Short mmCIF file of C-alpha atoms and ligand atoms in Angstrom, two decimals:
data_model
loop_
_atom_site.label_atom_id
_atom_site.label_comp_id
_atom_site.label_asym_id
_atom_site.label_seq_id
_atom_site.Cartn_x
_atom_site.Cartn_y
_atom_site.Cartn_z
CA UNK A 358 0.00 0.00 0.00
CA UNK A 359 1.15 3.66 -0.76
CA UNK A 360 1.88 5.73 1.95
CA UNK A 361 -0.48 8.97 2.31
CA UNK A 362 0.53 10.81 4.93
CA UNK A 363 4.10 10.61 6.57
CA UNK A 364 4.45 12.86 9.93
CA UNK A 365 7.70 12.87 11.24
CA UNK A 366 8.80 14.56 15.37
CA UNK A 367 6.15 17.40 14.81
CA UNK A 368 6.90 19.70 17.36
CA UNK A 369 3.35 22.66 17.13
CA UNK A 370 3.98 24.86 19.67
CA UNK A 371 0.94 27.79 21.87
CA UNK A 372 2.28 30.80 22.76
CA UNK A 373 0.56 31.87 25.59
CA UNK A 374 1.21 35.50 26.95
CA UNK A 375 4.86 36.12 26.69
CA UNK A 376 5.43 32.50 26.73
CA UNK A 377 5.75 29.73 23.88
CA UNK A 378 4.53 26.35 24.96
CA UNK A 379 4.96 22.91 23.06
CA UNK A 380 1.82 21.44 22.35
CA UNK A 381 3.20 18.31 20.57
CA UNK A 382 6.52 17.53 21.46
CA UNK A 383 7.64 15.45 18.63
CA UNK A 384 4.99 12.96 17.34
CA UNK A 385 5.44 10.70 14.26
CA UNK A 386 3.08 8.33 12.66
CA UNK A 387 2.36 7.58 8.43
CA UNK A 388 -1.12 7.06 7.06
CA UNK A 389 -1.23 4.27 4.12
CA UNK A 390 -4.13 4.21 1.63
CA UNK A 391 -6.98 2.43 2.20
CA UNK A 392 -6.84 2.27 6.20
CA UNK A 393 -8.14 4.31 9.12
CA UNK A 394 -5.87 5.43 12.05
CA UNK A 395 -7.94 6.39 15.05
CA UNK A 396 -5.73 8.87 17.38
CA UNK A 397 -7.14 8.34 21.01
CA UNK A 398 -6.74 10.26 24.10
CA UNK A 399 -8.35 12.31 26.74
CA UNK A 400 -9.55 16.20 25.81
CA UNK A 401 -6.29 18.45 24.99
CA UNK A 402 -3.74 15.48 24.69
CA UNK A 403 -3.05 16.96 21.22
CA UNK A 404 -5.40 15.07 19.12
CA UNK A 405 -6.93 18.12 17.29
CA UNK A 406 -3.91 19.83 17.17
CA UNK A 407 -2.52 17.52 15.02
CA UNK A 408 -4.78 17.46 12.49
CA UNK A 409 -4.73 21.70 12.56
CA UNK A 410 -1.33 21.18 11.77
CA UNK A 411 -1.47 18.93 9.36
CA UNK A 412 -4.16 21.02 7.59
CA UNK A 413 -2.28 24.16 8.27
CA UNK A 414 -5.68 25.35 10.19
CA UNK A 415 -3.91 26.21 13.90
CA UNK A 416 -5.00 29.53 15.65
CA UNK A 417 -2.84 33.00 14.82
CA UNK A 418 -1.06 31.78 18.60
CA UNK A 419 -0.18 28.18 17.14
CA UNK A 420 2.77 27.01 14.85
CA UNK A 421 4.17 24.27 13.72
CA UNK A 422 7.62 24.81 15.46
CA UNK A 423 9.56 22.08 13.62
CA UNK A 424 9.26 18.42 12.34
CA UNK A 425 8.02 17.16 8.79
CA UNK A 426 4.74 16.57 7.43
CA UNK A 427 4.89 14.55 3.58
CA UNK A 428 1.47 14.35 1.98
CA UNK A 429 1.89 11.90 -0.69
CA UNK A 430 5.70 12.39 -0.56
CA UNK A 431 5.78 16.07 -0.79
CA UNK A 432 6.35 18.31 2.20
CA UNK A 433 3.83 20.42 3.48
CA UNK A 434 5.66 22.76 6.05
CA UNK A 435 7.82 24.26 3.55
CA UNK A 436 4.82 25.46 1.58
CA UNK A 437 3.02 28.89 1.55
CA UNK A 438 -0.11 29.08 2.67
CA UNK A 439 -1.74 29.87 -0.73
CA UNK A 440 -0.26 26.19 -1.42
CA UNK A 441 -1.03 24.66 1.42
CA UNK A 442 -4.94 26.12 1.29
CA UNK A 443 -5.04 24.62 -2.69
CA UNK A 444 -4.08 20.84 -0.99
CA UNK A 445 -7.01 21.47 1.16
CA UNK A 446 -10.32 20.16 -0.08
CA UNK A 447 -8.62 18.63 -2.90
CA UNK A 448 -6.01 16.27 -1.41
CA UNK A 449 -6.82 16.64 2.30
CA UNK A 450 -10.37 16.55 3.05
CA UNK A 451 -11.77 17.45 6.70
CA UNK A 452 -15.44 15.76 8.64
CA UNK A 453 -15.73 18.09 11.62
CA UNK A 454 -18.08 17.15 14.56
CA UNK A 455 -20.42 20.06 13.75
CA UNK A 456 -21.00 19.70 9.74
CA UNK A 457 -22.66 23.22 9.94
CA UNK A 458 -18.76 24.72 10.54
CA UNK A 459 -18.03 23.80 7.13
CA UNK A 460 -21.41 23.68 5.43
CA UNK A 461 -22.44 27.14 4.33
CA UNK A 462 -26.08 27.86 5.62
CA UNK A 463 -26.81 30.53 3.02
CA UNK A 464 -26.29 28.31 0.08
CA UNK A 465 -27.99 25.21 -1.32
CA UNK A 466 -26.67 21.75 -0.86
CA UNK A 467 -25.98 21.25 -4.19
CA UNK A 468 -24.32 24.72 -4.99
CA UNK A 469 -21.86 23.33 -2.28
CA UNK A 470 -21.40 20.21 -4.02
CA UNK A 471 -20.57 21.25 -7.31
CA UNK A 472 -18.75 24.07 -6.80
CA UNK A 473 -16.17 21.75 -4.99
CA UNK A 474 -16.09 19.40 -7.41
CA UNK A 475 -15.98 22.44 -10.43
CA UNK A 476 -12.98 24.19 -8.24
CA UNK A 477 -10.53 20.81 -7.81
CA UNK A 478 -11.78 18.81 -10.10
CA UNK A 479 -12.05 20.90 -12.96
CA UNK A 480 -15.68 19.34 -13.76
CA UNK A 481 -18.14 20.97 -16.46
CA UNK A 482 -21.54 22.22 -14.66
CA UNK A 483 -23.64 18.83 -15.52
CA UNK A 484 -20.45 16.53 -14.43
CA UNK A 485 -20.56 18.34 -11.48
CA UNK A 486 -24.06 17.84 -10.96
CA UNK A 487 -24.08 13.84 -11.96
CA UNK A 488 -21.47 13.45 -9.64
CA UNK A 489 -22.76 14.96 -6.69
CA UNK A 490 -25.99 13.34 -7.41
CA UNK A 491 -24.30 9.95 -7.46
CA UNK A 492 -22.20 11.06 -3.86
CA UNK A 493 -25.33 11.65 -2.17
CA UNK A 494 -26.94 8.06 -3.02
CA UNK A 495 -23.76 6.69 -2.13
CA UNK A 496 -24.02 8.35 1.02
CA UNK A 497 -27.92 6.79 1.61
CA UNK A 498 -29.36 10.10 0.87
CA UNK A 499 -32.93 9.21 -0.80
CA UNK A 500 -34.44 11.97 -3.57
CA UNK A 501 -31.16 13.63 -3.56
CA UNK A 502 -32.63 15.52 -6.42
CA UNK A 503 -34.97 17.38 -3.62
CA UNK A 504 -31.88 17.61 -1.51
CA UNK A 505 -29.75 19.47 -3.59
CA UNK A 506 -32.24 22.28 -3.57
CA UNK A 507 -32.30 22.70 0.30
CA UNK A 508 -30.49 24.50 2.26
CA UNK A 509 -28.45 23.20 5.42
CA UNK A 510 -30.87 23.94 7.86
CA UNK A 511 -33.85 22.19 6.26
CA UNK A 512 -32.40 19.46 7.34
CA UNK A 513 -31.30 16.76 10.23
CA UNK A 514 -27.75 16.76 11.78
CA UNK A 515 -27.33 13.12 10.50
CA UNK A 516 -28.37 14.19 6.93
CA UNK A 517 -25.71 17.20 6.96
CA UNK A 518 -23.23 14.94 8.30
CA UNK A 519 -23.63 12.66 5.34
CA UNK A 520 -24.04 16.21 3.07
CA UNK A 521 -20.63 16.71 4.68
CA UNK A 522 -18.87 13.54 3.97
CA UNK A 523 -20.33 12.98 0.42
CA UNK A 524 -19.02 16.49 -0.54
CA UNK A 525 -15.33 15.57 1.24
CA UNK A 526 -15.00 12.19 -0.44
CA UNK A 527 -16.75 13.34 -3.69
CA UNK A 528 -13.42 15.20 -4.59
CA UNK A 529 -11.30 11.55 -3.70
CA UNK A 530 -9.02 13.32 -1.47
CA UNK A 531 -5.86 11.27 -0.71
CA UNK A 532 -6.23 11.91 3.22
CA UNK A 533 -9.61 12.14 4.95
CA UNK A 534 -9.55 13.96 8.39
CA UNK A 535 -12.46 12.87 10.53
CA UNK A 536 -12.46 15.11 13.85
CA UNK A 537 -15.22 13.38 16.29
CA UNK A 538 -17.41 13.41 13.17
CA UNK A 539 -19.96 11.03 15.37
CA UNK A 540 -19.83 12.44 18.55
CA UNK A 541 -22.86 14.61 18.19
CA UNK A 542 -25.27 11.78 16.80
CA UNK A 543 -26.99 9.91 18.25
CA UNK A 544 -26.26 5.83 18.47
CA UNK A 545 -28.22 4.27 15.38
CA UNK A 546 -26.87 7.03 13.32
CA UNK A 547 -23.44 7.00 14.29
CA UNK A 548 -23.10 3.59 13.38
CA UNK A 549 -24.44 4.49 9.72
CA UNK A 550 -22.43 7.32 9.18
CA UNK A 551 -19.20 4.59 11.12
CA UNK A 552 -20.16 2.40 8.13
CA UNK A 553 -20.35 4.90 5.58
CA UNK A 554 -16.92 6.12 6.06
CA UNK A 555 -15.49 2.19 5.96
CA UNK A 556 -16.82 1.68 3.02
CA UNK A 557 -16.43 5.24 0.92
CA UNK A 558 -12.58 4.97 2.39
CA UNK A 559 -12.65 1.89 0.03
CA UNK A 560 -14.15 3.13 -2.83
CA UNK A 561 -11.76 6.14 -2.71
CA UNK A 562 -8.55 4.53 -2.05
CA UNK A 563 -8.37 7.23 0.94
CA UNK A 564 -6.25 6.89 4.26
CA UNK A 565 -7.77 7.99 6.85
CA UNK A 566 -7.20 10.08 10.16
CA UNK A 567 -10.17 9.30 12.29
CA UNK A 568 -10.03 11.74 16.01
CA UNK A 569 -12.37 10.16 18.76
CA UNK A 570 -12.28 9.80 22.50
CA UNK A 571 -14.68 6.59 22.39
CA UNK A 572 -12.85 3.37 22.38
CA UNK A 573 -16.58 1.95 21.28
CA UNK A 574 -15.95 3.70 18.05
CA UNK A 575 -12.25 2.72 17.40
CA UNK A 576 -13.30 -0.82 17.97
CA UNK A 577 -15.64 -0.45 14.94
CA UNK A 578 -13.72 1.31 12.62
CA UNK A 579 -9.36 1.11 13.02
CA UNK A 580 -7.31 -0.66 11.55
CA UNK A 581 -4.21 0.70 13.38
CA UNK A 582 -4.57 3.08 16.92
CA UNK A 583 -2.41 5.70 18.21
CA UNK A 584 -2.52 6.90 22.09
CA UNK A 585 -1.66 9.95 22.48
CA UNK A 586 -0.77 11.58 25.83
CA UNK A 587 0.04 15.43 26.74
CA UNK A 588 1.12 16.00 23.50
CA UNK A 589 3.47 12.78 22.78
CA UNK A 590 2.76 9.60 21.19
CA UNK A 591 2.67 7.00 24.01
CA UNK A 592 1.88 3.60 21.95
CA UNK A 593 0.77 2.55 18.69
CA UNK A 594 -0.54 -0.43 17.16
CA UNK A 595 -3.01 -2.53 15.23
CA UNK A 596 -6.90 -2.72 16.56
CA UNK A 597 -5.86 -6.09 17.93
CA UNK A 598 -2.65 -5.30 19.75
CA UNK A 599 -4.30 -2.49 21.04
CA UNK A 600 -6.96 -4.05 21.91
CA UNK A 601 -5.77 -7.62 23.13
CA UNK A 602 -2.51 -6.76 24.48
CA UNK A 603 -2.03 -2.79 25.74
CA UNK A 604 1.45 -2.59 26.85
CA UNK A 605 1.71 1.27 28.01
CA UNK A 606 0.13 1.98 31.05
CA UNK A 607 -2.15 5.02 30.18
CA UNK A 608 -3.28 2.68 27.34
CA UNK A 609 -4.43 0.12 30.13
CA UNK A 610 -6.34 2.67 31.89
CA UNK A 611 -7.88 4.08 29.13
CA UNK A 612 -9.26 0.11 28.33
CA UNK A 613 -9.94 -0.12 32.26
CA UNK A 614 -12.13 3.27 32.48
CA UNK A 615 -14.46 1.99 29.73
CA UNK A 616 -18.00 0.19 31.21
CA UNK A 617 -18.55 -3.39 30.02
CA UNK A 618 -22.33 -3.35 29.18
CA UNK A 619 -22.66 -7.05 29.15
CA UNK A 620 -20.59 -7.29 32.75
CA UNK A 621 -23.10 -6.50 35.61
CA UNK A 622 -20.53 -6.54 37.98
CA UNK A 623 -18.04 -4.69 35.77
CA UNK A 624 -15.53 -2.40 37.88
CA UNK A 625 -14.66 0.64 36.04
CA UNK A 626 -11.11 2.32 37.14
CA UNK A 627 -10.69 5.63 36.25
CA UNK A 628 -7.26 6.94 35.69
CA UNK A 629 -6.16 8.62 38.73
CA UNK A 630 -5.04 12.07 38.94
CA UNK A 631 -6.06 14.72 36.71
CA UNK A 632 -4.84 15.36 33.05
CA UNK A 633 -1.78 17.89 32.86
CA UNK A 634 -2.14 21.32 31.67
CA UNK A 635 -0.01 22.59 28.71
CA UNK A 636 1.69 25.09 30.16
CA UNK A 637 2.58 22.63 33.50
CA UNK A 638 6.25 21.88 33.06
CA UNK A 639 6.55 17.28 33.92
CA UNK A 640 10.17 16.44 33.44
CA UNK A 641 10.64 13.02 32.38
CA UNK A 642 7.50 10.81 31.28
CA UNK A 643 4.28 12.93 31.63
CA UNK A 644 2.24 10.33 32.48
CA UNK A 645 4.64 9.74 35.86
CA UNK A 646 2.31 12.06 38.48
CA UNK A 647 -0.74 9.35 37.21
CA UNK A 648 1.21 6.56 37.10
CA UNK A 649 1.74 3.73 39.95
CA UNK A 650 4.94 2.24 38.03
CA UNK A 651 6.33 5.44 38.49
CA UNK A 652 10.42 5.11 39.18
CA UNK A 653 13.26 7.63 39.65
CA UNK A 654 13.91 7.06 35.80
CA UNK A 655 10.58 8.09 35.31
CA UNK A 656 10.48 11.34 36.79
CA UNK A 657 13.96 12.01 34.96
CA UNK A 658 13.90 10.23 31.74
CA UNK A 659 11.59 10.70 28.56
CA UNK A 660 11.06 7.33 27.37
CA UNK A 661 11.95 6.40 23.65
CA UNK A 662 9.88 4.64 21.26
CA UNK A 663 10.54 1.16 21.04
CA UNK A 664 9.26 -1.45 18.84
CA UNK A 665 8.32 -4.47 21.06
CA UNK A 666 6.65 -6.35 18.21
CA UNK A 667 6.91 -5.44 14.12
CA UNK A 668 4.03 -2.62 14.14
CA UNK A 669 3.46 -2.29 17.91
CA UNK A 670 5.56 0.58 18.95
CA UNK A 671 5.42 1.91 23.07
CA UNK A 672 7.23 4.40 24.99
CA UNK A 673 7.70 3.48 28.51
CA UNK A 674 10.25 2.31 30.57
CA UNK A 675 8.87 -0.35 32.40
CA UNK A 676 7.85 -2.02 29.34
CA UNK A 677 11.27 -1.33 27.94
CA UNK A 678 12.88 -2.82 31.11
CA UNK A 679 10.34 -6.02 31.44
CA UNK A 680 11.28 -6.39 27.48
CA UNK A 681 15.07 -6.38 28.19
CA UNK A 682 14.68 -9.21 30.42
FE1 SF4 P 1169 4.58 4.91 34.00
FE2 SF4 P 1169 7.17 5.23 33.90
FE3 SF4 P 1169 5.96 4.01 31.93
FE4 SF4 P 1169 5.66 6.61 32.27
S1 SF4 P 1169 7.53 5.57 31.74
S2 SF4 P 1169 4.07 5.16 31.84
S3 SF4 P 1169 5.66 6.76 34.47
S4 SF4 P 1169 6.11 3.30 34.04
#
């Protein structure tokens, strides 16, 4: 498989007052076509700022301090931001958990169809039409005829989420960027929209970046996971390492704090401790203050990736010590 998106020791950086603060301090992780890589972790671990960076979206106080990001083999930090905002919507394509931030409500759905597909794709006014047509019965959209002539708020949030993704992955970007795109539907259609994305990432030959905090969802849609923690990259793996065999220990609790419906007598463990803020200065591995491995080393060293098995990468020390042995 070709590789989509290569993101090497991305260092994005917050300045806050007088003061600079690193956001993510050095994550790396590639995106091949044709899979989904759900980034997990608790609210402000970094998980949205990554994907800001990567789309060159971060706040006037944010920058991407240093690191490399490759879309398709060509690198993105070097470009201007004219460049940068042509890759968007054309080769990078973004689901946000609110479709109405990138739907425009004074314009009908299918002036906001074509006109994407007119702008990157070059399409005459008909093709444009035909294919957005064909994108919104491929996204279970019935009499999309009717729909094209509504506007955003005529309809449902599930029906402009699928508005959303049909005019994202109508334009076959080469990355898809799915930011909590479920989180505000409810159940039945959340798992719709979970299998609409499987299968258009198919049809498009896309890779895909898929945010979420809900292990429930990763389970239905990854094929690889990364954890992120406080703004570093604390394991990654396949759905079944992850899943079967969680090595780092914030990757434990995470599985821990999540209620097993069909266990009555299930005991949920929250993580202890409270998440760090970004300006709070943790020497050594930030997860130490919430950790009860914690050592000496811990509090002193940052832990280095290591590869315990090919694919599952970790960065702790007690796994790297029990591994040594
Ligand atoms: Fe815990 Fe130490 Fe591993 Fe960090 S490096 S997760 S503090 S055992």
């Amino acid at each position: 498989m070709e590789k989509v998106l290569e993101v090497k020791d991305l260092v994005t950086t917050f300045r806050i007052g007088k003061q600079e603060y690193e956001v993510l301090r050095g994550i790396s992780f590639d995106i091949y076509q044709n899979e989904t890589v759900c980034m997990v972790g608790e609210s402000g671990c970094g998980k949205s700022v990554t994907t800001l960076s990567i789309m060159d979206l971060l706040p006037n106080n944010g920058r991407v301090a240093s690191g490399s990001i490759k879309l398709n083999g060509q690198e993105l930090t070097t470009l201007s931001s004219k460049e940068r905002n042509a890759l968007r919507g054309k080769k990078m394509g973004m689901i946000f958990q609110e479709p109405m931030t990138a739907l425009n409500p004074l314009l009908t759905i299918g002036r906001q169809l074509t006109e994407g597909l007119r702008l990157h794709l070059g399409m005459s006014k008909e093709e444009a039409y035909q294919t957005a047509i064909s994108y919104l019965e491929k996204v279970g959209i019935a009499n999309p005829e009717t729909r094209m002539k509504q506007f955003p708020f005529q309809l449902s949030g599930g029906l402009r989420q699928r508005i959303m993704i049909a005019m994202v992955m109508a334009v076959r970007p080469s990355l898809l960027i799915a930011d909590e795109p479920t989180t505000a539907l409810d159940v039945t259609i959340q798992k719709q929209v979970l299998v609409l994305l499987n299968r258009l990432k198919k049809d498009v030959s896309t890779g895909t970046l898929f945010i979420t905090h809900d292990l429930g969802v990763v389970a239905e849609i990854a094929d690889r996971v990364i954890i992120l923690y406080s703004g570093r990259k604390v394991e990654e793996g396949s759905i079944e390492a992850i899943f079967s065999k969680p090595l780092h220990p914030y990757t434990v609790g995470l599985m821990n704090a999540v209620p097993n419906v069909d266990d009555d007598d299930c005991d949920i463990q929250p993580i202890p401790g409270t998440f760090p803020n970004i300006t709070e200065d943790i020497g050594g591995c930030r997860f130490h203050p919430r950790c009860p491995y914690a050592s000496d080393r811990c509090r002193a060293e940052v832990p280095r990736e290591l590869e315990i098995e090919p694919g599952h990468f970790v960065c702790c020390h007690k796994v790297e010590e029990e591994h040594r042995k």
